[in-house]
Amino acid sequence: MTASNRSSIDLSSVPLPIELLWQRGWPPAAGLFWSHIKEIGDVPRDDTAADFWSGEKERCKEACKNLADLLFAAGHGKEALCALMLAADPTKPQTFEIVLPQLAFAIEHLWEWPMARATKHDVLQLLGVWWRAARGDFADNDSSIFWIARIEMLDRDDPSEGLPPARVQNEGGQRGEPEEPGIVVMPSGKATKLNNYQSEFKGLVDAKLPLRLATDIEAVRTKLMAEYPYAIGAIDLMLRDLREGEPVRLSPILLTGPAGVGKSRLVRRLFNDLLGVRVYRYDGGGASDNMFGGSPKGWGNTVPSAPARAVNQTQLSNPIVLVDEIDKAGTSSRNGRLWDALLPFLERETACCYRDVSLDAELDLSWISHIATANSVEELPTPLKDRYRIVKVPAPRLPDLPALAASVLQELALESGEQGFVWPLANDEIEVMGRAWEKAGFSIRKLQRIVAPTVAARNSTAVRH
C-alpha cells in the first residue's frame, strides 16, 4: 500500500481507532485489534499471527504493516488504520506521518468518544502525546507509544481523570513497557505437529494471549441493575469473583430460572458488552454426545474441544464459555454425554493441563470462565451440580417493564444501525405493551417481539419532512 492510498482511508463511522488510542499499553491494544479482525473473514491472518504475537518488537511492527496492507486491500480502512497505529514506533518518528493526520481529523470532526469515562478533551490530550512522538520527543524511548501516552497523562495535574488504574507486571510487551497479563495456552513443547484440518490453530502455538481485565466493576454493576432490576441478586453473585484491575476469572456458574427470563442475554450483556470478554456459546440443548471435549486426531473430521475453539476464536486466554440449556442435553451414554465431557474443564487442576485429543497438544485452559443456563437442575447429575455455583434468575414483573423495554428499544436501534438518540416510550405505549407482556408470561424473549411492532407502528405514523 502506498502512502497516498493509505491517506484515503474512509474513517466516517466506526470509532475503533479511538478506543485503540485509549489502551494503556501495546499488549491490550493488540488484543483489542486482534479481537476485531478475527471477525473479518476475507483477511488471511494465519501467516502473520506468530509474528504479531511473538513479543519481538520488529517482528510485531512488520506484521502490523502487513496486516494494514491486507486490510486496506480488502476494503477495511478503519482496521487498516488501527494496524498502522500499532506499527507506530516512537524511535522512528516518521512512522507517525501516515497515521496522525487522518486520526486527528476523524477525532475532531467525525467521531464521538463512545466511553463515558473520558471526554473529547481527554482524547485530544492523548493525541497530543502522539504528535510529540511524531516530532521526535521520545526518540530515545523504546517503549510503545501507547505506554508513553499513558505515563505522560499520569504525570498531569489530575492523573486520575479518565484513566483506568495501572497494572504493572514483571514482563514487558515491548522493551521497557510493563505488560498486561497473558499466558501461552499452547506451548510448542507440549504440542505435536498439527495436521491440515487444524491449520487455523497454528497461530496459538507459543502465542502469549492476553487475559482480559475487569475494569469499572461498580459502573458495570450500576448499569446492569438499571437494565435488569429483577435480577439484582443474580448480578451480585456473578460479579462476586471479579476484582478491579485483575483478569476476569469466575468459578463455574449455573444460571437457573424459567424459560425466557433473559439468562443468556444477561451473560452476553455483562461480558461481551460491558467487560469486553467475548462469549463463546455452545448449544447444550442440541448436544447428544461428548463432542464438547473434541474428537480424536485420527478422525477425518476431527474437531478440537469447545474451550480450545473459544480461545482460538476470541484470541483471549480467558473467554467465557456459555453452555446454553444444559439441562436439555442428551442423557444416553452410548456416544458419550455432554455432562461428562464438561467435568475436566470445570476443575482448574485438570483444565491447566488438558490434553486435547484433536490437536494432540496439552493446553492451559484454566483461565476460561464456564457459565451454563438451565430451566431446572433436578435432572443434572450430582458431580456436575457439585462443580457449579447455582444462581437463580427470577422472572421479571410488570413494574420492571419500563427499564426492560427501554433496553430492548436500544438493542433494536443498534441492530437497525440507528444507535444514536432513541425517543423514549410513551406511557400509552408502555401500557399497551404491559397488557401483551402479561399475557406472554413476562418473558424477556417475547418482550422483544412486543417492542418491535410498537416501534414499527410509531415509525409508520411519524411525521416525515
Tab-separated table of C-alpha atoms in Angstrom:
chain	number	residue	atom	x	y	z
A	1	MET	CA	0.000	0.000	0.000
A	2	THR	CA	1.381	3.389	-0.957
A	3	ALA	CA	1.258	6.447	1.298
A	4	SER	CA	-1.269	8.117	-0.986
A	5	ASN	CA	-3.564	5.086	-0.836
A	6	ARG	CA	-3.336	4.911	2.932
A	7	SER	CA	-4.234	8.573	3.296
A	8	SER	CA	-7.547	7.982	1.503
A	9	ILE	CA	-8.882	5.563	4.131
A	10	ASP	CA	-12.564	6.102	4.957
A	11	LEU	CA	-12.955	6.972	8.670
A	12	SER	CA	-16.518	8.202	8.817
A	13	SER	CA	-18.310	5.934	11.272
A	14	VAL	CA	-16.528	3.346	13.427
A	15	PRO	CA	-14.616	4.678	16.497
A	16	LEU	CA	-12.371	1.614	16.985
A	17	PRO	CA	-9.176	3.660	16.373
A	18	ILE	CA	-10.167	6.000	19.207
A	19	GLU	CA	-10.731	3.061	21.547
A	20	LEU	CA	-7.331	1.737	20.487
A	21	LEU	CA	-5.790	5.119	21.273
A	22	TRP	CA	-7.055	4.837	24.848
A	23	GLN	CA	-5.388	1.475	25.595
A	24	ARG	CA	-2.750	1.524	28.310
A	25	GLY	CA	-0.010	-0.408	26.543
A	26	TRP	CA	0.800	-2.311	23.370
A	27	PRO	CA	-0.491	-5.729	24.603
A	28	PRO	CA	-4.064	-4.595	25.406
A	29	ALA	CA	-4.124	-2.507	22.216
A	30	ALA	CA	-3.001	-5.526	20.204
A	31	GLY	CA	-5.599	-7.728	21.892
A	32	LEU	CA	-8.408	-5.286	21.117
A	33	PHE	CA	-7.308	-5.003	17.484
A	34	TRP	CA	-6.972	-8.774	17.026
A	35	SER	CA	-10.389	-9.485	18.536
A	36	HIS	CA	-11.910	-7.221	15.866
A	37	ILE	CA	-10.055	-8.546	12.833
A	38	LYS	CA	-10.801	-12.147	13.866
A	39	GLU	CA	-14.368	-11.409	12.770
A	40	ILE	CA	-13.248	-10.344	9.293
A	41	GLY	CA	-13.389	-13.418	7.090
A	42	ASP	CA	-11.718	-12.098	3.938
A	43	VAL	CA	-8.357	-11.219	5.501
A	44	PRO	CA	-5.794	-14.031	5.972
A	45	ARG	CA	-4.199	-13.909	9.425
A	46	ASP	CA	-2.531	-17.284	9.986
A	47	ASP	CA	0.715	-16.295	8.266
A	48	THR	CA	1.141	-13.191	10.438
A	49	ALA	CA	-0.205	-14.425	13.787
A	50	ALA	CA	3.087	-15.872	15.035
A	51	ASP	CA	4.957	-12.648	14.225
A	52	PHE	CA	2.189	-10.450	15.609
A	53	TRP	CA	2.152	-12.257	18.987
A	54	SER	CA	5.895	-13.007	19.136
A	55	GLY	CA	6.698	-10.257	21.638
A	56	GLU	CA	9.645	-9.205	19.473
A	57	LYS	CA	9.305	-5.573	18.547
A	58	GLU	CA	10.486	-5.633	14.937
A	59	ARG	CA	8.519	-8.778	14.095
A	60	CYS	CA	5.389	-7.254	15.646
A	61	LYS	CA	5.760	-3.987	13.762
A	62	GLU	CA	6.357	-5.727	10.426
A	63	ALA	CA	3.311	-7.949	10.992
A	64	CYS	CA	1.211	-4.843	11.680
A	65	LYS	CA	2.332	-3.254	8.406
A	66	ASN	CA	1.497	-6.440	6.507
A	67	LEU	CA	-1.927	-6.589	8.142
A	68	ALA	CA	-2.515	-2.937	7.231
A	69	ASP	CA	-1.865	-3.762	3.562
A	70	LEU	CA	-4.179	-6.794	3.668
A	71	LEU	CA	-6.958	-4.920	5.459
A	72	PHE	CA	-6.796	-1.941	3.127
A	73	ALA	CA	-6.836	-4.193	0.048
A	74	ALA	CA	-9.943	-5.934	1.437
A	75	GLY	CA	-11.725	-2.612	1.985
A	76	HIS	CA	-11.406	-2.428	5.786
A	77	GLY	CA	-9.935	1.053	6.056
A	78	LYS	CA	-10.544	1.701	9.752
A	79	GLU	CA	-8.975	-1.588	10.777
A	80	ALA	CA	-6.040	-0.805	8.452
A	81	LEU	CA	-5.569	2.476	10.307
A	82	CYS	CA	-5.529	0.564	13.597
A	83	ALA	CA	-2.798	-1.728	12.251
A	84	LEU	CA	-0.732	1.338	11.335
A	85	MET	CA	-1.291	2.746	14.834
A	86	LEU	CA	0.157	-0.466	16.254
A	87	ALA	CA	3.120	-0.171	13.873
A	88	ALA	CA	3.942	3.379	15.044
A	89	ASP	CA	7.350	3.442	16.760
A	90	PRO	CA	8.492	6.441	18.886
A	91	THR	CA	12.132	5.687	17.961
A	92	LYS	CA	11.126	6.187	14.309
A	93	PRO	CA	9.038	9.401	14.246
A	94	GLN	CA	8.349	9.040	10.512
A	95	THR	CA	6.061	6.052	11.262
A	96	PHE	CA	3.502	8.537	12.636
A	97	GLU	CA	3.257	10.578	9.424
A	98	ILE	CA	0.582	8.421	7.786
A	99	VAL	CA	-1.453	7.803	10.934
A	100	LEU	CA	-1.798	11.153	12.684
A	101	PRO	CA	-3.389	13.489	10.093
A	102	GLN	CA	-6.356	11.228	9.394
A	103	LEU	CA	-6.715	10.174	13.045
A	104	ALA	CA	-6.738	13.795	14.219
A	105	PHE	CA	-9.271	14.849	11.572
A	106	ALA	CA	-11.623	11.989	12.456
A	107	ILE	CA	-11.455	12.716	16.191
A	108	GLU	CA	-12.142	16.417	15.682
A	109	HIS	CA	-14.855	16.211	13.032
A	110	LEU	CA	-16.242	12.685	12.501
A	111	TRP	CA	-16.354	10.638	15.676
A	112	GLU	CA	-17.805	10.967	19.142
A	113	TRP	CA	-15.860	9.417	22.011
A	114	PRO	CA	-18.087	6.462	22.993
A	115	MET	CA	-16.875	5.724	26.544
A	116	ALA	CA	-18.362	7.574	29.496
A	117	ARG	CA	-15.079	7.701	31.408
A	118	ALA	CA	-13.471	10.220	29.025
A	119	THR	CA	-14.319	13.339	27.009
A	120	LYS	CA	-13.092	14.601	23.647
A	121	HIS	CA	-10.729	16.873	25.576
A	122	ASP	CA	-9.120	13.805	27.192
A	123	VAL	CA	-8.722	12.121	23.818
A	124	LEU	CA	-7.153	15.203	22.263
A	125	GLN	CA	-4.687	15.321	25.158
A	126	LEU	CA	-3.707	11.741	24.404
A	127	LEU	CA	-3.381	12.565	20.736
A	128	GLY	CA	-1.097	15.447	21.687
A	129	VAL	CA	1.386	12.921	23.079
A	130	TRP	CA	1.322	11.125	19.710
A	131	TRP	CA	2.094	14.424	17.947
A	132	ARG	CA	5.065	14.909	20.255
A	133	ALA	CA	6.268	11.415	19.316
A	134	ALA	CA	5.991	12.383	15.645
A	135	ARG	CA	8.151	15.413	16.440
A	136	GLY	CA	10.814	13.112	17.888
A	137	ASP	CA	10.360	13.924	21.591
A	138	PHE	CA	10.554	10.240	22.550
A	139	ALA	CA	13.110	9.031	20.006
A	140	ASP	CA	15.288	7.632	22.807
A	141	ASN	CA	12.404	5.761	24.468
A	142	ASP	CA	11.987	2.135	23.409
A	143	SER	CA	8.517	1.742	24.940
A	144	SER	CA	5.378	1.724	22.797
A	145	ILE	CA	3.522	4.961	22.115
A	146	PHE	CA	0.510	3.551	23.998
A	147	TRP	CA	2.552	3.157	27.167
A	148	ILE	CA	4.312	6.514	26.737
A	149	ALA	CA	0.968	8.304	26.295
A	150	ARG	CA	-0.373	6.679	29.435
A	151	ILE	CA	2.658	7.702	31.518
A	152	GLU	CA	2.515	11.255	30.150
A	153	MET	CA	-1.152	11.514	31.094
A	154	LEU	CA	-0.450	10.196	34.594
A	155	ASP	CA	2.117	12.966	35.052
A	156	ARG	CA	-0.510	15.681	34.549
A	157	ASP	CA	-2.034	17.695	37.400
A	158	ASP	CA	-5.069	15.402	37.610
A	159	PRO	CA	-3.662	11.954	36.804
A	160	SER	CA	-6.842	10.087	37.697
A	161	GLU	CA	-9.148	11.808	35.203
A	162	GLY	CA	-10.429	9.334	32.660
A	163	LEU	CA	-7.577	6.867	33.150
A	164	PRO	CA	-8.010	3.299	34.369
A	165	PRO	CA	-5.818	2.128	37.256
A	166	ALA	CA	-2.320	0.952	36.404
A	167	ARG	CA	-1.420	-2.715	36.487
A	168	VAL	CA	2.336	-3.191	36.343
A	169	GLN	CA	3.689	-6.627	35.509
A	170	ASN	CA	7.186	-8.055	35.652
A	171	GLU	CA	7.432	-8.714	31.933
A	172	GLY	CA	7.369	-6.230	29.073
A	173	GLY	CA	5.140	-6.297	25.992
A	174	GLN	CA	7.827	-4.278	24.224
A	175	ARG	CA	11.138	-3.352	25.787
A	176	GLY	CA	10.659	-1.104	28.823
A	177	GLU	CA	6.852	-1.446	28.839
A	178	PRO	CA	5.014	-3.244	31.667
A	179	GLU	CA	2.590	-5.706	30.179
A	180	GLU	CA	-0.996	-6.622	30.789
A	181	PRO	CA	-1.076	-10.276	31.885
A	182	GLY	CA	-1.283	-13.111	29.410
A	183	ILE	CA	-0.377	-16.765	29.098
A	184	VAL	CA	0.771	-19.200	26.437
A	185	VAL	CA	-2.168	-21.548	26.053
A	186	MET	CA	-0.414	-23.990	23.681
A	187	PRO	CA	3.358	-24.297	24.272
A	188	SER	CA	5.239	-25.832	21.344
A	189	GLY	CA	6.997	-28.252	23.690
A	190	LYS	CA	3.667	-29.880	24.525
A	191	ALA	CA	2.187	-29.917	21.030
A	192	THR	CA	2.818	-32.292	18.147
A	193	LYS	CA	2.654	-31.195	14.532
A	194	LEU	CA	-0.835	-30.007	13.647
A	195	ASN	CA	-2.394	-31.554	10.567
A	196	ASN	CA	-4.174	-29.753	7.720
A	197	TYR	CA	-7.536	-29.939	9.470
A	198	GLN	CA	-6.145	-27.810	12.288
A	199	SER	CA	-4.228	-25.162	10.337
A	200	GLU	CA	-6.314	-22.360	11.864
A	201	PHE	CA	-4.906	-23.287	15.300
A	202	LYS	CA	-1.246	-22.915	14.299
A	203	GLY	CA	-1.269	-19.300	15.438
A	204	LEU	CA	-1.842	-20.477	19.034
A	205	VAL	CA	1.476	-22.311	19.277
A	206	ASP	CA	3.740	-20.356	21.660
A	207	ALA	CA	1.476	-17.291	21.310
A	208	LYS	CA	1.040	-15.345	24.547
A	209	LEU	CA	-2.646	-14.445	24.516
A	210	PRO	CA	-3.902	-11.591	26.692
A	211	LEU	CA	-6.047	-12.005	29.776
A	212	ARG	CA	-8.894	-9.510	29.681
A	213	LEU	CA	-9.061	-7.434	32.884
A	214	ALA	CA	-12.118	-6.436	34.909
A	215	THR	CA	-12.450	-2.641	34.903
A	216	ASP	CA	-15.097	-0.213	36.182
A	217	ILE	CA	-16.877	-3.007	38.074
A	218	GLU	CA	-19.052	-0.634	40.098
A	219	ALA	CA	-20.157	1.181	36.950
A	220	VAL	CA	-20.921	-2.173	35.308
A	221	ARG	CA	-22.993	-3.232	38.335
A	222	THR	CA	-24.934	0.040	38.347
A	223	LYS	CA	-25.726	-0.273	34.647
A	224	LEU	CA	-26.843	-3.912	34.940
A	225	MET	CA	-29.061	-3.147	37.943
A	226	ALA	CA	-30.815	-0.428	35.933
A	227	GLU	CA	-31.323	-2.751	32.960
A	228	TYR	CA	-32.221	-5.901	34.940
A	229	PRO	CA	-33.924	-4.616	38.131
A	230	TYR	CA	-35.477	-8.042	38.805
A	231	ALA	CA	-32.100	-9.842	38.863
A	232	ILE	CA	-30.008	-7.788	41.306
A	233	GLY	CA	-29.197	-10.826	43.469
A	234	ALA	CA	-28.026	-12.841	40.466
A	235	ILE	CA	-25.936	-9.904	39.214
A	236	ASP	CA	-24.128	-9.587	42.549
A	237	LEU	CA	-23.390	-13.306	42.655
A	238	MET	CA	-21.986	-13.218	39.108
A	239	LEU	CA	-19.760	-10.241	39.934
A	240	ARG	CA	-18.548	-11.706	43.225
A	241	ASP	CA	-15.378	-13.278	41.808
A	242	LEU	CA	-14.261	-10.152	39.917
A	243	ARG	CA	-11.576	-7.810	41.246
A	244	GLU	CA	-10.859	-4.373	39.807
A	245	GLY	CA	-7.826	-4.475	37.515
A	246	GLU	CA	-7.487	-8.270	37.802
A	247	PRO	CA	-8.100	-10.792	34.988
A	248	VAL	CA	-11.718	-11.868	34.568
A	249	ARG	CA	-11.964	-15.351	36.052
A	250	LEU	CA	-15.067	-16.879	37.601
A	251	SER	CA	-15.802	-20.116	39.366
A	252	PRO	CA	-18.259	-22.169	37.256
A	253	ILE	CA	-21.763	-20.675	37.413
A	254	LEU	CA	-25.089	-22.298	36.547
A	255	LEU	CA	-27.905	-19.798	35.964
A	256	THR	CA	-31.333	-21.296	36.570
A	257	GLY	CA	-34.779	-19.851	36.084
A	258	PRO	CA	-37.914	-20.057	33.947
A	259	ALA	CA	-37.590	-20.029	30.170
A	260	GLY	CA	-37.392	-16.572	28.646
A	261	VAL	CA	-36.213	-14.614	31.722
A	262	GLY	CA	-33.057	-13.478	29.923
A	263	LYS	CA	-30.354	-15.717	31.413
A	264	SER	CA	-28.243	-15.932	28.247
A	265	ARG	CA	-28.950	-12.301	27.422
A	266	LEU	CA	-27.652	-11.236	30.847
A	267	VAL	CA	-24.401	-13.176	30.299
A	268	ARG	CA	-23.819	-11.595	26.883
A	269	ARG	CA	-24.611	-8.115	28.195
A	270	LEU	CA	-22.262	-8.418	31.166
A	271	PHE	CA	-19.270	-9.956	29.447
A	272	ASN	CA	-19.492	-9.129	25.735
A	273	ASP	CA	-20.778	-5.586	26.030
A	274	LEU	CA	-19.664	-4.224	29.401
A	275	LEU	CA	-16.463	-6.103	30.285
A	276	GLY	CA	-15.225	-6.754	26.749
A	277	VAL	CA	-14.746	-10.501	27.293
A	278	ARG	CA	-16.015	-12.471	24.316
A	279	VAL	CA	-18.641	-15.157	24.976
A	280	TYR	CA	-18.416	-18.464	23.094
A	281	ARG	CA	-21.838	-20.143	23.045
A	282	TYR	CA	-22.330	-23.929	22.958
A	283	ASP	CA	-25.852	-25.291	22.447
A	284	GLY	CA	-26.418	-27.789	25.248
A	285	GLY	CA	-29.953	-28.470	24.086
A	286	GLY	CA	-28.682	-29.913	20.812
A	287	ALA	CA	-25.877	-31.994	22.352
A	288	SER	CA	-26.330	-35.769	22.248
A	289	ASP	CA	-22.659	-36.791	22.566
A	290	ASN	CA	-19.382	-35.740	24.204
A	291	MET	CA	-18.128	-33.595	21.292
A	292	PHE	CA	-17.687	-30.681	23.706
A	293	GLY	CA	-14.374	-32.330	24.560
A	294	GLY	CA	-13.362	-32.729	20.894
A	295	SER	CA	-12.872	-35.753	18.647
A	296	PRO	CA	-9.676	-37.817	18.157
A	297	LYS	CA	-6.959	-36.592	15.812
A	298	GLY	CA	-7.156	-39.716	13.659
A	299	TRP	CA	-10.697	-38.951	12.511
A	300	GLY	CA	-11.014	-37.287	9.105
A	301	ASN	CA	-13.431	-34.698	10.535
A	302	THR	CA	-11.558	-34.193	13.793
A	303	VAL	CA	-12.724	-31.225	15.881
A	304	PRO	CA	-10.871	-29.643	18.835
A	305	SER	CA	-12.642	-29.159	22.156
A	306	ALA	CA	-15.117	-26.302	22.551
A	307	PRO	CA	-12.868	-24.424	25.040
A	308	ALA	CA	-9.924	-24.659	22.604
A	309	ARG	CA	-12.168	-23.304	19.840
A	310	ALA	CA	-13.257	-20.482	22.159
A	311	VAL	CA	-9.640	-19.451	22.783
A	312	ASN	CA	-8.792	-19.555	19.082
A	313	GLN	CA	-11.878	-17.620	18.040
A	314	THR	CA	-11.506	-14.870	20.658
A	315	GLN	CA	-7.680	-14.768	20.828
A	316	LEU	CA	-8.032	-14.445	24.609
A	317	SER	CA	-6.726	-16.698	27.365
A	318	ASN	CA	-9.863	-16.107	29.440
A	319	PRO	CA	-13.002	-16.078	27.269
A	320	ILE	CA	-16.411	-17.061	28.602
A	321	VAL	CA	-17.731	-20.464	27.502
A	322	LEU	CA	-21.527	-20.446	27.776
A	323	VAL	CA	-23.375	-23.780	27.606
A	324	ASP	CA	-26.985	-22.894	26.904
A	325	GLU	CA	-29.815	-25.160	28.134
A	326	ILE	CA	-27.501	-27.703	29.728
A	327	ASP	CA	-30.488	-29.480	31.261
A	328	LYS	CA	-31.768	-30.399	27.796
A	329	ALA	CA	-28.619	-32.292	26.738
A	330	GLY	CA	-28.963	-35.949	25.764
A	331	THR	CA	-28.823	-38.465	28.612
A	332	SER	CA	-27.709	-41.537	26.651
A	333	SER	CA	-24.099	-42.574	27.322
A	334	ARG	CA	-23.760	-44.580	24.097
A	335	ASN	CA	-21.832	-41.813	22.301
A	336	GLY	CA	-20.760	-40.081	25.476
A	337	ARG	CA	-22.592	-37.258	27.216
A	338	LEU	CA	-22.065	-33.517	27.278
A	339	TRP	CA	-22.312	-33.620	31.059
A	340	ASP	CA	-19.340	-35.986	31.350
A	341	ALA	CA	-17.267	-34.057	28.789
A	342	LEU	CA	-17.691	-30.854	30.814
A	343	LEU	CA	-16.229	-32.165	34.070
A	344	PRO	CA	-12.458	-31.883	33.286
A	345	PHE	CA	-12.858	-28.233	32.269
A	346	LEU	CA	-14.637	-27.223	35.475
A	347	GLU	CA	-11.662	-28.128	37.690
A	348	ARG	CA	-8.694	-25.755	37.346
A	349	GLU	CA	-6.228	-28.514	38.278
A	350	THR	CA	-7.211	-30.560	35.226
A	351	ALA	CA	-8.013	-27.627	32.922
A	352	CYS	CA	-4.485	-26.207	33.273
A	353	CYS	CA	-3.000	-29.277	31.541
A	354	TYR	CA	-5.858	-30.510	29.361
A	355	ARG	CA	-4.766	-32.856	26.573
A	356	ASP	CA	-6.877	-32.009	23.537
A	357	VAL	CA	-7.445	-35.243	21.606
A	358	SER	CA	-7.871	-33.450	18.294
A	359	LEU	CA	-4.876	-31.110	18.494
A	360	ASP	CA	-2.798	-33.786	20.271
A	361	ALA	CA	-1.471	-30.992	22.463
A	362	GLU	CA	-1.546	-30.027	26.119
A	363	LEU	CA	-3.368	-26.739	26.670
A	364	ASP	CA	-3.716	-24.423	29.647
A	365	LEU	CA	-7.460	-23.715	29.670
A	366	SER	CA	-7.672	-22.913	33.372
A	367	TRP	CA	-8.416	-19.204	32.860
A	368	ILE	CA	-11.625	-19.833	30.923
A	369	SER	CA	-14.822	-18.999	32.843
A	370	HIS	CA	-17.612	-21.551	32.414
A	371	ILE	CA	-21.256	-20.498	32.630
A	372	ALA	CA	-24.298	-22.658	31.911
A	373	THR	CA	-28.029	-21.990	31.810
A	374	ALA	CA	-30.894	-24.295	32.730
A	375	ASN	CA	-34.591	-24.099	33.500
A	376	SER	CA	-34.162	-26.741	36.194
A	377	VAL	CA	-31.235	-28.604	37.776
A	378	GLU	CA	-33.196	-31.582	39.065
A	379	GLU	CA	-32.167	-33.941	36.254
A	380	LEU	CA	-28.486	-32.965	36.219
A	381	PRO	CA	-26.023	-35.486	37.684
A	382	THR	CA	-24.674	-34.739	41.157
A	383	PRO	CA	-20.980	-34.470	40.095
A	384	LEU	CA	-21.933	-31.714	37.674
A	385	LYS	CA	-24.071	-29.789	40.181
A	386	ASP	CA	-21.270	-30.019	42.734
A	387	ARG	CA	-18.895	-28.166	40.412
A	388	TYR	CA	-21.243	-25.280	39.554
A	389	ARG	CA	-22.303	-22.390	41.771
A	390	ILE	CA	-26.066	-22.370	41.197
A	391	VAL	CA	-27.506	-18.859	40.779
A	392	LYS	CA	-31.259	-18.329	40.410
A	393	VAL	CA	-32.553	-15.688	37.998
A	394	PRO	CA	-36.147	-14.793	38.906
A	395	ALA	CA	-38.814	-13.846	36.416
A	396	PRO	CA	-39.417	-10.106	35.901
A	397	ARG	CA	-42.699	-8.443	36.812
A	398	LEU	CA	-44.822	-5.637	35.378
A	399	PRO	CA	-43.059	-2.816	37.343
A	400	ASP	CA	-39.815	-3.835	35.590
A	401	LEU	CA	-41.282	-3.188	32.138
A	402	PRO	CA	-40.156	0.449	31.567
A	403	ALA	CA	-36.470	-0.359	32.199
A	404	LEU	CA	-36.576	-3.611	30.222
A	405	ALA	CA	-38.482	-2.112	27.299
A	406	ALA	CA	-36.009	0.790	27.100
A	407	SER	CA	-33.125	-1.706	26.956
A	408	VAL	CA	-34.820	-3.721	24.206
A	409	LEU	CA	-35.535	-0.491	22.321
A	410	GLN	CA	-31.827	0.383	22.330
A	411	GLU	CA	-30.946	-3.096	21.049
A	412	LEU	CA	-33.409	-2.770	18.181
A	413	ALA	CA	-31.964	0.627	17.289
A	414	LEU	CA	-28.453	-0.835	17.305
A	415	GLU	CA	-29.492	-3.690	15.011
A	416	SER	CA	-31.069	-1.238	12.578
A	417	GLY	CA	-27.990	0.997	12.544
A	418	GLU	CA	-29.766	3.821	14.383
A	419	GLN	CA	-27.848	3.631	17.651
A	420	GLY	CA	-27.977	7.350	18.322
A	421	PHE	CA	-30.822	9.011	20.171
A	422	VAL	CA	-33.932	6.856	20.625
A	423	TRP	CA	-37.169	8.606	21.523
A	424	PRO	CA	-38.424	7.241	24.906
A	425	LEU	CA	-41.521	5.084	25.022
A	426	ALA	CA	-44.671	6.987	25.903
A	427	ASN	CA	-46.931	5.989	28.801
A	428	ASP	CA	-49.675	4.746	26.486
A	429	GLU	CA	-47.144	2.599	24.602
A	430	ILE	CA	-45.893	1.119	27.891
A	431	GLU	CA	-49.479	0.401	28.926
A	432	VAL	CA	-50.304	-1.431	25.695
A	433	MET	CA	-47.066	-3.433	25.843
A	434	GLY	CA	-47.714	-4.260	29.508
A	435	ARG	CA	-51.020	-5.957	28.719
A	436	ALA	CA	-49.438	-8.014	25.944
A	437	TRP	CA	-46.404	-8.862	28.070
A	438	GLU	CA	-48.539	-10.055	30.978
A	439	LYS	CA	-50.360	-12.452	28.647
A	440	ALA	CA	-46.945	-13.676	27.426
A	441	GLY	CA	-45.931	-14.643	30.965
A	442	PHE	CA	-43.370	-11.837	31.444
A	443	SER	CA	-40.878	-13.458	29.090
A	444	ILE	CA	-37.918	-11.288	28.061
A	445	ARG	CA	-37.695	-13.208	24.805
A	446	LYS	CA	-41.320	-12.410	23.994
A	447	LEU	CA	-40.908	-8.819	25.123
A	448	GLN	CA	-38.565	-8.294	22.187
A	449	ARG	CA	-41.380	-9.404	19.859
A	450	ILE	CA	-43.760	-6.997	21.574
A	451	VAL	CA	-41.499	-3.932	21.436
A	452	ALA	CA	-40.588	-4.389	17.749
A	453	PRO	CA	-44.121	-3.892	16.316
A	454	THR	CA	-44.673	-0.982	18.714
A	455	VAL	CA	-41.639	0.754	17.238
A	456	ALA	CA	-42.757	-0.133	13.698
A	457	ALA	CA	-46.192	1.373	14.346
A	458	ARG	CA	-44.585	4.514	15.767
A	459	ASN	CA	-42.341	4.902	12.719
A	460	SER	CA	-45.239	4.405	10.279
A	461	THR	CA	-47.154	7.300	11.827
A	462	ALA	CA	-44.168	9.608	12.301
A	463	VAL	CA	-44.264	12.969	10.568
A	464	ARG	CA	-41.858	12.995	7.617
A	465	HIS	CA	-40.081	16.156	6.478
